[in-house]
C-alpha cells in the first residue's frame, strides 16, 4: 500500500501549470510536476506499490509538517534508510525533508551497522526515517548512534496529514528553501577508503530540469526500468528522472535476471537503465532468450565503464535500442559525458554535455588533444565534500571536478579513459591501463567478468594480475593462464599480458556495482599457483 492514502483526486492540468516554469528547488520541481500530471503514476515498485504525483506531493507536505512540529530546523541532517521495496516511501520522505528545509542523507538498508553509524555520525544526523520493510530493521528501527531519533515514514505522514490543507503546505510547516541551500549528502561508495559525504544544493539537483510539459524526458517510453539501490548516485538519478520524465519510473523489490527480463519485455517498457555488472548477469543468464525486446529503444549504462564487448552484446540483444554509456561521478553530477555506442569508437566514453570537459596535468593546466592526463568535468552548481576541506581543495576547483581518472581527448572531443589514477599499473618502464586489459578479457567467449590489478614483482616492481569469473554456460571451456595469454596476444602488447590469473565465482562489488579491487589483492597473497608452470588459482 502506498505511504500516502486518501489523497483527493485533482483536476486536469491548468494552462498556468503547463506554462514554462524554471524550478529553483526540489520542492518547486515536485509542485510543478504535480500541477501538470497529478494522477499520473510517478514511481512503481512492481507487485508492491505505486505513487502518483498528487500522493507524492501530499505525502511530502505531511512529512514536512511533522518534521517542523518535531523541531527539525532548516539545515538539520536527516538520514533516510530504505530498501528497494519502499522506493515510494523513500521518495515521499526525501521530498518531505527537503520541503522542511532540512538535508536528506540517503542510505541503503543493506549497509552494515558500522557503515550506517559512520555516515550518521559524520553528518551529525538529528533523525533517521526508515521504511517498514527495511532489512534488519526491528520495531526500534535501524541501529543508530545515541541521541538520534528514529521514525517511520508512515508515522510521519499520518501525524502530518491532519495539519496539511488540500491546497497549501500548512501554516508554519515548511521552511523557506533557497536554491543554494544544501539539499542532500550522498555518501560515496568507498572503493578506495572511508566513504566521503558529497553535498549537493537544490540548484545542483534541479539543473537541466525541463521547464515545459512538452519537453519532459523519455517521452518515447511509458515506463523506464531500473534496479539501482537507494543511497547511490545512480539511484538518485532515477529519483530525479521520475520527477522530470514523461515515463513512469519502474523498479523491483529485488533484482534477479528472470524478474528483470520479464519487465524488460513487458508492453510499455521503452527505456532500461543498467550498470555493467547487471548487464553481464542479464545477458549470461539466458533470461532474455525468446523474449521480444523490440519495444526497448534506449539502454543506458552508468556507474562504471561499459566494456566494449558487453556493449556489442547489448546492441545485438536489443536491435531496436540505442546503447548509451554515461560517465560521471557522485562528485561531478549532473555533469557527464554521453556516448552512443559506436563500433568505430569502441573504447570512447563520449563527449561532454556543453563541452565542459578537459584533460589537465597535475597542476591543473589543460593539455592538448591526444595527451594523457587528469580528467576534469565542469558543473554550473558544483557539489562539495561535507566537512572535508582538504579533500575539497584536491577535487573541486572553480567549478571543475577532478574525476580521479586518467584519460585523453581525440581531435573530435571524445574522451578515452586510460585508468583510475590509483589503478594504473607501473611495470618496469611501462604504464599499463587496467581498463584496457579488462576490455580485452571481456572479449574472451568464456569470460563473464574480469578485474585487473597490480601484484608485486621482484624485478619489474609490479606485474599484471587478472581475476576472472567464467561464464556459467561455458564452464567446460579451458581457462588457463596460457590459454588466456594466447587469446590476448593479438589484442595486447606483451607487457600488458597477465602474469597471474585467478578464477572465482563472483567479484566483490559495492552498492553501486563497482568492483572492490582492494579486496581482490588478498587473493594473491592467500593462494598459491596450481603448479610452477601455470599461475592460475581457483577461488570458491
XYZ file of C-alpha atoms in Angstrom:
540
model
C 0.000 0.000 0.000
C 1.185 3.489 -0.736
C 2.766 5.549 2.009
C 0.060 8.144 1.338
C -3.608 7.129 1.297
C -6.811 9.009 0.712
C -5.298 11.750 -1.449
C -8.113 13.697 -3.180
C -8.211 13.468 -6.948
C -7.082 16.561 -8.845
C -8.383 18.223 -11.969
C -6.571 18.155 -15.284
C -3.539 20.436 -15.726
C -4.336 24.128 -15.964
C -2.900 26.472 -18.565
C -0.780 28.044 -15.839
C 0.598 24.651 -14.853
C 1.638 23.909 -18.418
C 3.402 27.238 -18.819
C 7.181 27.467 -18.684
C 8.423 27.267 -15.116
C 12.060 27.231 -14.035
C 12.149 25.214 -10.814
C 14.845 26.537 -8.483
C 14.427 23.945 -5.735
C 13.360 20.320 -5.499
C 10.008 21.132 -3.799
C 9.245 23.589 -6.618
C 10.021 20.870 -9.156
C 7.621 18.458 -7.454
C 4.904 21.133 -7.237
C 5.254 21.904 -10.941
C 5.101 18.259 -11.928
C 2.098 17.614 -9.683
C 0.250 20.539 -11.273
C 0.871 19.007 -14.696
C 0.084 15.354 -14.009
C -1.466 14.866 -10.548
C -2.892 11.392 -11.165
C -0.056 10.033 -13.285
C 1.998 7.285 -11.626
C 5.460 8.657 -10.944
C 7.049 5.584 -9.338
C 6.028 1.943 -9.245
C 7.653 -0.958 -7.423
C 6.490 -3.947 -9.422
C 3.975 -6.016 -7.468
C 4.408 -3.899 -4.330
C 3.293 -0.268 -4.596
C 2.906 2.789 -6.784
C 2.921 6.534 -6.182
C 1.147 9.267 -8.123
C 2.449 12.818 -8.253
C -0.519 14.004 -6.176
C 0.216 11.413 -3.484
C 3.926 12.282 -3.647
C 3.228 15.965 -3.058
C 0.641 15.360 -0.320
C 2.919 12.919 1.489
C 5.906 15.261 1.299
C 3.837 18.100 2.738
C 2.660 15.890 5.597
C 6.226 14.792 6.363
C 7.405 18.419 6.329
C 4.625 19.418 8.730
C 5.570 16.670 11.185
C 9.272 17.472 10.992
C 8.518 21.118 11.723
C 6.350 20.155 14.694
C 9.096 17.858 15.978
C 11.646 20.672 15.935
C 13.664 19.717 12.852
C 15.168 23.004 11.705
C 16.468 24.253 8.375
C 19.839 22.663 7.659
C 19.397 19.731 10.039
C 20.552 16.423 8.548
C 18.045 13.576 8.312
C 19.127 10.020 7.444
C 16.834 8.070 5.098
C 17.309 4.308 5.490
C 15.242 2.459 2.898
C 15.275 -0.755 0.915
C 14.335 -1.469 -2.671
C 10.766 -2.483 -1.741
C 9.984 1.007 -0.479
C 11.042 3.381 -3.233
C 7.656 5.131 -2.937
C 8.040 5.762 0.771
C 11.602 6.899 0.208
C 10.505 9.421 -2.431
C 7.905 10.865 -0.046
C 10.379 11.096 2.832
C 13.101 12.625 0.654
C 10.944 15.454 -0.685
C 9.350 15.996 2.724
C 12.760 16.501 4.326
C 13.740 18.998 1.622
C 10.410 20.833 1.890
C 11.078 21.271 5.615
C 14.387 22.945 4.737
C 16.417 20.040 6.132
C 19.129 17.990 4.395
C 18.382 14.471 3.156
C 21.033 11.777 3.665
C 20.027 8.739 1.545
C 21.344 5.442 2.932
C 20.725 1.883 1.815
C 19.244 -0.546 4.327
C 21.875 -3.036 3.117
C 24.707 -1.116 4.768
C 26.480 -2.835 7.634
C 25.639 -1.340 11.059
C 29.134 0.165 11.325
C 28.795 1.803 7.871
C 25.407 3.237 8.748
C 26.644 4.522 12.093
C 29.693 6.141 10.464
C 27.560 8.103 7.967
C 25.080 9.240 10.606
C 27.872 10.365 12.945
C 29.819 12.068 10.178
C 26.878 14.219 9.073
C 25.647 14.677 12.671
C 22.141 13.476 11.787
C 19.329 14.501 14.118
C 16.777 11.998 12.850
C 16.526 8.767 10.868
C 13.474 7.987 8.751
C 13.020 4.425 7.560
C 10.531 2.235 5.749
C 8.616 -0.673 7.275
C 10.334 -3.357 5.233
C 13.974 -2.320 5.508
C 16.272 -5.305 6.003
C 17.479 -5.734 9.578
C 15.068 -3.095 10.912
C 13.345 -4.069 14.152
C 10.451 -2.325 15.844
C 13.008 0.089 17.284
C 14.271 0.984 13.802
C 17.747 0.637 12.274
C 20.813 0.778 14.537
C 21.755 4.408 15.075
C 24.206 6.392 17.203
C 22.996 7.516 20.658
C 20.727 10.545 20.597
C 19.475 10.102 17.019
C 15.682 9.842 16.884
C 14.044 7.230 14.623
C 10.664 7.475 12.839
C 8.900 5.588 10.068
C 7.719 7.493 7.026
C 4.195 6.144 7.531
C 4.049 7.626 11.032
C 5.342 10.981 9.803
C 2.703 11.092 7.058
C -0.085 10.118 9.450
C 0.949 12.699 12.051
C 1.291 15.473 9.484
C -1.798 14.817 7.351
C -4.174 16.487 9.791
C -2.275 19.787 9.590
C -1.948 19.881 5.815
C -4.683 21.612 3.860
C -5.732 20.421 0.445
C -4.172 23.394 -1.291
C -1.349 24.600 0.929
C 1.568 23.276 2.860
C 0.074 24.296 6.143
C 0.812 27.180 8.446
C 4.426 27.179 9.520
C 5.081 23.615 8.311
C 7.530 24.476 5.528
C 10.770 26.397 5.708
C 11.961 28.927 3.176
C 14.047 26.867 0.793
C 16.601 28.624 -1.399
C 18.432 27.323 -4.477
C 21.867 27.493 -2.843
C 20.761 25.642 0.299
C 22.300 22.232 0.921
C 19.715 19.645 -0.099
C 21.369 16.235 0.187
C 24.516 14.468 1.333
C 25.261 11.314 -0.624
C 27.989 9.034 0.681
C 30.423 7.731 -1.899
C 30.767 4.014 -2.350
C 34.144 3.878 -0.663
C 36.162 1.819 -3.170
C 39.409 3.449 -2.036
C 38.807 4.202 1.635
C 36.290 5.562 4.117
C 33.219 6.946 2.291
C 33.010 10.705 1.868
C 29.790 12.688 2.118
C 29.123 14.616 -1.085
C 26.838 17.595 -0.581
C 24.564 18.937 -3.328
C 22.476 22.100 -3.363
C 18.938 22.415 -4.687
C 20.340 24.297 -7.680
C 22.645 21.375 -8.453
C 19.839 18.826 -8.233
C 17.374 20.682 -10.477
C 19.972 21.784 -13.049
C 18.778 20.854 -16.513
C 15.236 20.066 -15.394
C 12.607 20.711 -18.093
C 10.545 23.862 -17.908
C 7.773 22.869 -20.305
C 5.495 19.843 -20.368
C 6.292 19.078 -23.994
C 9.978 18.720 -23.118
C 9.683 16.012 -20.494
C 12.408 13.384 -20.819
C 11.972 9.802 -22.065
C 8.781 10.661 -23.935
C 9.274 7.579 -26.115
C 8.524 5.259 -23.174
C 5.532 4.537 -20.959
C 7.946 3.395 -18.271
C 11.684 3.309 -17.691
C 13.074 0.316 -15.842
C 15.949 0.203 -13.354
C 17.094 -1.758 -10.309
C 19.513 0.727 -8.738
C 19.737 0.798 -4.937
C 18.759 3.742 -2.793
C 21.786 5.586 -1.429
C 23.761 5.580 -4.694
C 24.244 8.330 -7.252
C 22.628 6.114 -9.897
C 19.622 5.641 -7.630
C 19.310 9.394 -7.084
C 19.448 9.934 -10.840
C 16.464 7.603 -11.192
C 14.581 9.535 -8.495
C 15.047 12.776 -10.417
C 14.201 11.029 -13.676
C 10.868 10.209 -12.030
C 10.352 13.938 -11.436
C 11.370 15.047 -14.913
C 10.401 12.203 -17.277
C 7.128 11.574 -19.045
C 7.643 7.863 -18.383
C 6.919 6.171 -15.061
C 9.924 5.039 -13.019
C 9.598 1.270 -12.629
C 11.726 -0.866 -10.340
C 11.514 -4.069 -8.328
C 11.893 -5.252 -4.756
C 14.874 -7.438 -5.627
C 16.881 -7.776 -8.825
C 17.049 -11.178 -10.444
C 17.710 -11.687 -14.161
C 14.428 -13.570 -14.633
C 12.288 -10.866 -12.980
C 14.130 -8.083 -14.730
C 13.818 -9.807 -18.116
C 10.048 -10.116 -17.713
C 9.744 -6.388 -17.070
C 12.128 -5.571 -19.919
C 9.788 -7.374 -22.336
C 6.578 -6.008 -20.784
C 4.495 -3.683 -23.013
C 5.417 -0.033 -22.468
C 8.995 -0.584 -21.263
C 10.887 1.641 -23.656
C 13.958 2.522 -21.600
C 16.205 0.321 -19.460
C 18.979 1.547 -17.167
C 21.731 -0.845 -16.066
C 25.171 -0.989 -14.559
C 27.704 -3.123 -16.471
C 27.685 -5.971 -13.932
C 23.896 -6.160 -14.147
C 24.036 -6.157 -17.948
C 26.529 -9.040 -17.900
C 24.389 -11.047 -15.470
C 21.261 -10.436 -17.543
C 22.943 -11.409 -20.820
C 24.639 -14.504 -19.397
C 21.535 -15.770 -17.591
C 19.619 -16.548 -20.773
C 16.544 -14.910 -19.229
C 16.028 -12.756 -22.342
C 16.119 -15.732 -24.685
C 12.888 -15.936 -26.666
C 11.547 -12.624 -25.330
C 10.503 -9.749 -27.552
C 12.871 -6.842 -26.841
C 11.775 -4.715 -29.799
C 9.909 -2.274 -27.559
C 13.109 -1.120 -25.854
C 14.503 1.899 -27.672
C 17.118 3.075 -25.147
C 19.603 1.159 -22.975
C 21.542 3.355 -20.582
C 24.627 2.130 -18.717
C 26.156 4.036 -15.836
C 28.222 3.787 -12.607
C 31.223 2.054 -14.256
C 32.890 1.803 -17.641
C 30.893 -0.389 -20.050
C 33.295 -2.874 -21.669
C 33.047 -2.619 -25.475
C 32.348 -6.354 -25.791
C 29.390 -6.030 -23.421
C 28.080 -3.001 -25.341
C 28.233 -5.055 -28.538
C 26.267 -7.874 -26.897
C 23.626 -5.416 -25.711
C 23.329 -3.985 -29.226
C 22.812 -7.476 -30.629
C 20.245 -8.393 -27.975
C 18.307 -5.124 -28.308
C 18.407 -4.412 -32.058
C 15.877 -1.571 -31.825
C 17.667 0.188 -28.957
C 20.282 2.895 -28.824
C 23.024 1.859 -26.384
C 24.288 4.800 -24.344
C 27.101 4.906 -21.812
C 27.081 7.732 -19.235
C 30.299 8.757 -17.497
C 30.063 10.836 -14.329
C 30.594 10.508 -10.586
C 28.862 11.329 -7.321
C 31.096 14.403 -7.046
C 30.587 15.665 -10.620
C 26.856 15.101 -11.171
C 24.966 16.279 -13.113
C 27.995 16.919 -15.363
C 28.669 13.886 -17.539
C 29.844 12.591 -20.868
C 27.437 10.714 -23.119
C 28.485 8.035 -25.578
C 26.158 6.400 -28.085
C 27.656 3.001 -28.859
C 29.813 3.296 -31.948
C 31.774 0.252 -33.194
C 34.223 2.706 -34.738
C 34.980 4.211 -31.310
C 34.649 1.149 -29.120
C 36.748 2.456 -26.247
C 35.386 6.023 -26.108
C 33.181 7.116 -23.204
C 31.686 10.057 -25.046
C 31.709 13.787 -25.280
C 30.703 16.154 -22.520
C 27.378 17.926 -22.471
C 28.064 21.605 -23.273
C 31.749 20.786 -23.758
C 32.563 21.063 -20.051
C 35.447 18.600 -20.139
C 39.217 18.941 -20.095
C 42.405 16.926 -19.692
C 44.962 18.573 -17.431
C 48.358 17.953 -15.914
C 48.985 17.565 -12.183
C 48.947 21.350 -11.762
C 45.538 21.647 -13.470
C 46.811 23.192 -16.715
C 44.930 21.991 -19.837
C 46.707 19.523 -22.121
C 46.305 19.290 -25.920
C 44.268 16.520 -27.638
C 45.990 13.150 -27.537
C 47.802 13.829 -24.254
C 47.049 11.578 -21.282
C 46.289 13.438 -18.090
C 43.764 14.052 -15.339
C 40.102 14.088 -16.393
C 38.075 17.089 -15.208
C 34.353 17.832 -15.650
C 32.735 21.200 -15.030
C 29.443 21.744 -13.213
C 27.490 25.012 -13.092
C 26.425 24.396 -9.474
C 29.248 22.224 -8.120
C 28.988 19.804 -5.267
C 31.453 19.583 -2.377
C 32.591 17.146 0.261
C 30.823 17.672 3.558
C 33.195 18.599 6.349
C 36.371 17.754 4.441
C 38.128 20.904 3.254
C 41.367 19.104 2.450
C 39.632 16.766 0.015
C 37.675 19.686 -1.413
C 40.851 21.541 -2.308
C 42.177 18.481 -4.146
C 38.960 17.677 -6.028
C 36.997 20.890 -6.650
C 38.498 23.961 -8.333
C 36.439 26.885 -9.683
C 33.543 24.670 -10.736
C 35.815 21.954 -12.137
C 35.774 18.467 -10.599
C 38.804 16.178 -10.700
C 37.409 12.756 -11.633
C 40.319 10.699 -10.336
C 40.714 9.114 -13.771
C 43.435 9.388 -16.381
C 42.335 9.877 -19.966
C 42.786 11.644 -23.269
C 40.672 13.524 -25.800
C 40.785 12.842 -29.509
C 40.552 15.569 -32.156
C 36.734 15.340 -32.130
C 36.438 15.775 -28.369
C 35.728 12.142 -27.485
C 37.055 11.014 -24.127
C 39.077 7.810 -23.767
C 39.834 6.652 -20.237
C 43.291 5.289 -19.527
C 42.568 4.139 -15.985
C 41.699 5.157 -12.477
C 44.699 7.079 -11.177
C 45.276 4.603 -8.345
C 44.714 1.538 -10.592
C 47.303 2.308 -13.269
C 49.973 -0.421 -13.181
C 53.600 0.708 -13.394
C 55.519 -2.341 -14.564
C 59.166 -1.702 -15.348
C 59.264 1.157 -17.877
C 55.598 0.710 -18.847
C 52.348 2.187 -17.576
C 49.541 -0.311 -18.107
C 45.831 0.538 -18.165
C 43.760 -1.999 -16.257
C 40.687 -0.833 -18.206
C 42.341 -1.778 -21.496
C 43.285 -5.239 -20.254
C 39.811 -5.777 -18.774
C 38.178 -4.776 -22.060
C 40.291 -7.349 -23.897
C 39.459 -10.049 -21.358
C 35.736 -9.390 -21.818
C 36.136 -10.367 -25.471
C 37.042 -13.926 -24.428
C 33.946 -16.086 -25.036
C 34.282 -17.879 -21.690
C 34.808 -14.739 -19.556
C 31.753 -13.272 -17.854
C 33.538 -10.658 -15.745
C 37.109 -9.593 -15.221
C 39.081 -7.331 -12.917
C 42.740 -6.466 -13.402
C 45.113 -5.211 -10.726
C 48.785 -4.971 -9.861
C 50.685 -7.564 -7.847
C 54.268 -7.165 -6.599
C 57.107 -8.317 -8.846
C 60.732 -8.594 -7.616
C 62.236 -7.096 -10.795
C 59.552 -5.020 -12.508
C 58.045 -3.630 -9.331
C 54.553 -4.722 -10.355
C 53.004 -7.284 -12.684
C 49.552 -7.643 -14.214
C 47.125 -9.948 -12.409
C 43.617 -10.860 -13.539
C 40.628 -12.138 -11.580
C 38.096 -13.776 -13.897
C 34.529 -15.023 -13.443
C 33.862 -17.745 -16.042
C 30.577 -17.662 -17.923
C 28.207 -20.179 -16.303
C 27.081 -21.608 -19.640
C 30.676 -22.242 -20.729
C 32.151 -23.821 -17.621
C 33.785 -26.570 -19.659
C 35.872 -24.130 -21.663
C 39.578 -24.330 -20.912
C 40.596 -21.210 -18.972
C 44.270 -21.403 -18.081
C 46.852 -18.692 -17.833
C 48.497 -19.983 -21.013
C 45.223 -20.081 -22.986
C 44.181 -16.634 -21.783
C 47.557 -15.138 -22.661
C 47.362 -16.766 -26.100
C 43.895 -15.283 -26.651
C 45.105 -11.825 -25.628
C 48.345 -11.967 -27.641
C 46.716 -10.434 -30.733
C 44.914 -7.787 -28.655
C 47.541 -6.571 -26.199
C 51.271 -5.929 -26.045
C 53.477 -8.434 -24.251
C 53.904 -6.213 -21.190
C 50.100 -5.976 -20.815
C 49.511 -9.731 -20.636
C 48.520 -11.106 -17.216
C 51.245 -12.863 -15.279
C 48.791 -14.196 -12.694
C 45.242 -15.478 -13.049
C 42.540 -16.312 -10.520
C 39.183 -17.880 -11.335
C 36.362 -17.067 -8.949
C 32.593 -17.298 -8.804
C 31.927 -13.593 -8.260
C 33.707 -10.247 -7.942
C 33.212 -8.230 -4.749
C 31.197 -5.110 -5.526
C 29.806 -2.172 -3.629
C 26.201 -0.976 -3.730
C 26.867 0.990 -6.918
C 28.177 -2.071 -8.760
C 31.858 -1.073 -8.735
C 34.472 -3.753 -8.163
C 36.297 -3.555 -4.830
C 39.805 -4.231 -6.076
C 41.290 -3.762 -2.621
C 39.581 -6.987 -1.589
C 40.968 -8.835 -4.613
C 44.577 -8.156 -3.696
C 44.261 -10.571 -0.781
C 43.615 -13.455 -3.197
C 47.153 -13.284 -4.500
C 48.650 -13.420 -1.045
C 46.468 -16.215 0.297
C 46.668 -18.711 -2.575
C 49.461 -20.440 -4.422
C 49.714 -21.480 -8.086
C 48.386 -24.881 -9.100
C 51.913 -25.653 -10.320
C 55.045 -23.784 -11.251
C 54.127 -23.669 -14.925
C 50.589 -22.306 -14.659
C 49.965 -19.434 -12.297
C 46.231 -19.973 -12.000
C 44.272 -20.315 -8.781
C 40.650 -21.246 -8.310
C 38.824 -19.491 -5.515
C 35.334 -20.559 -4.431
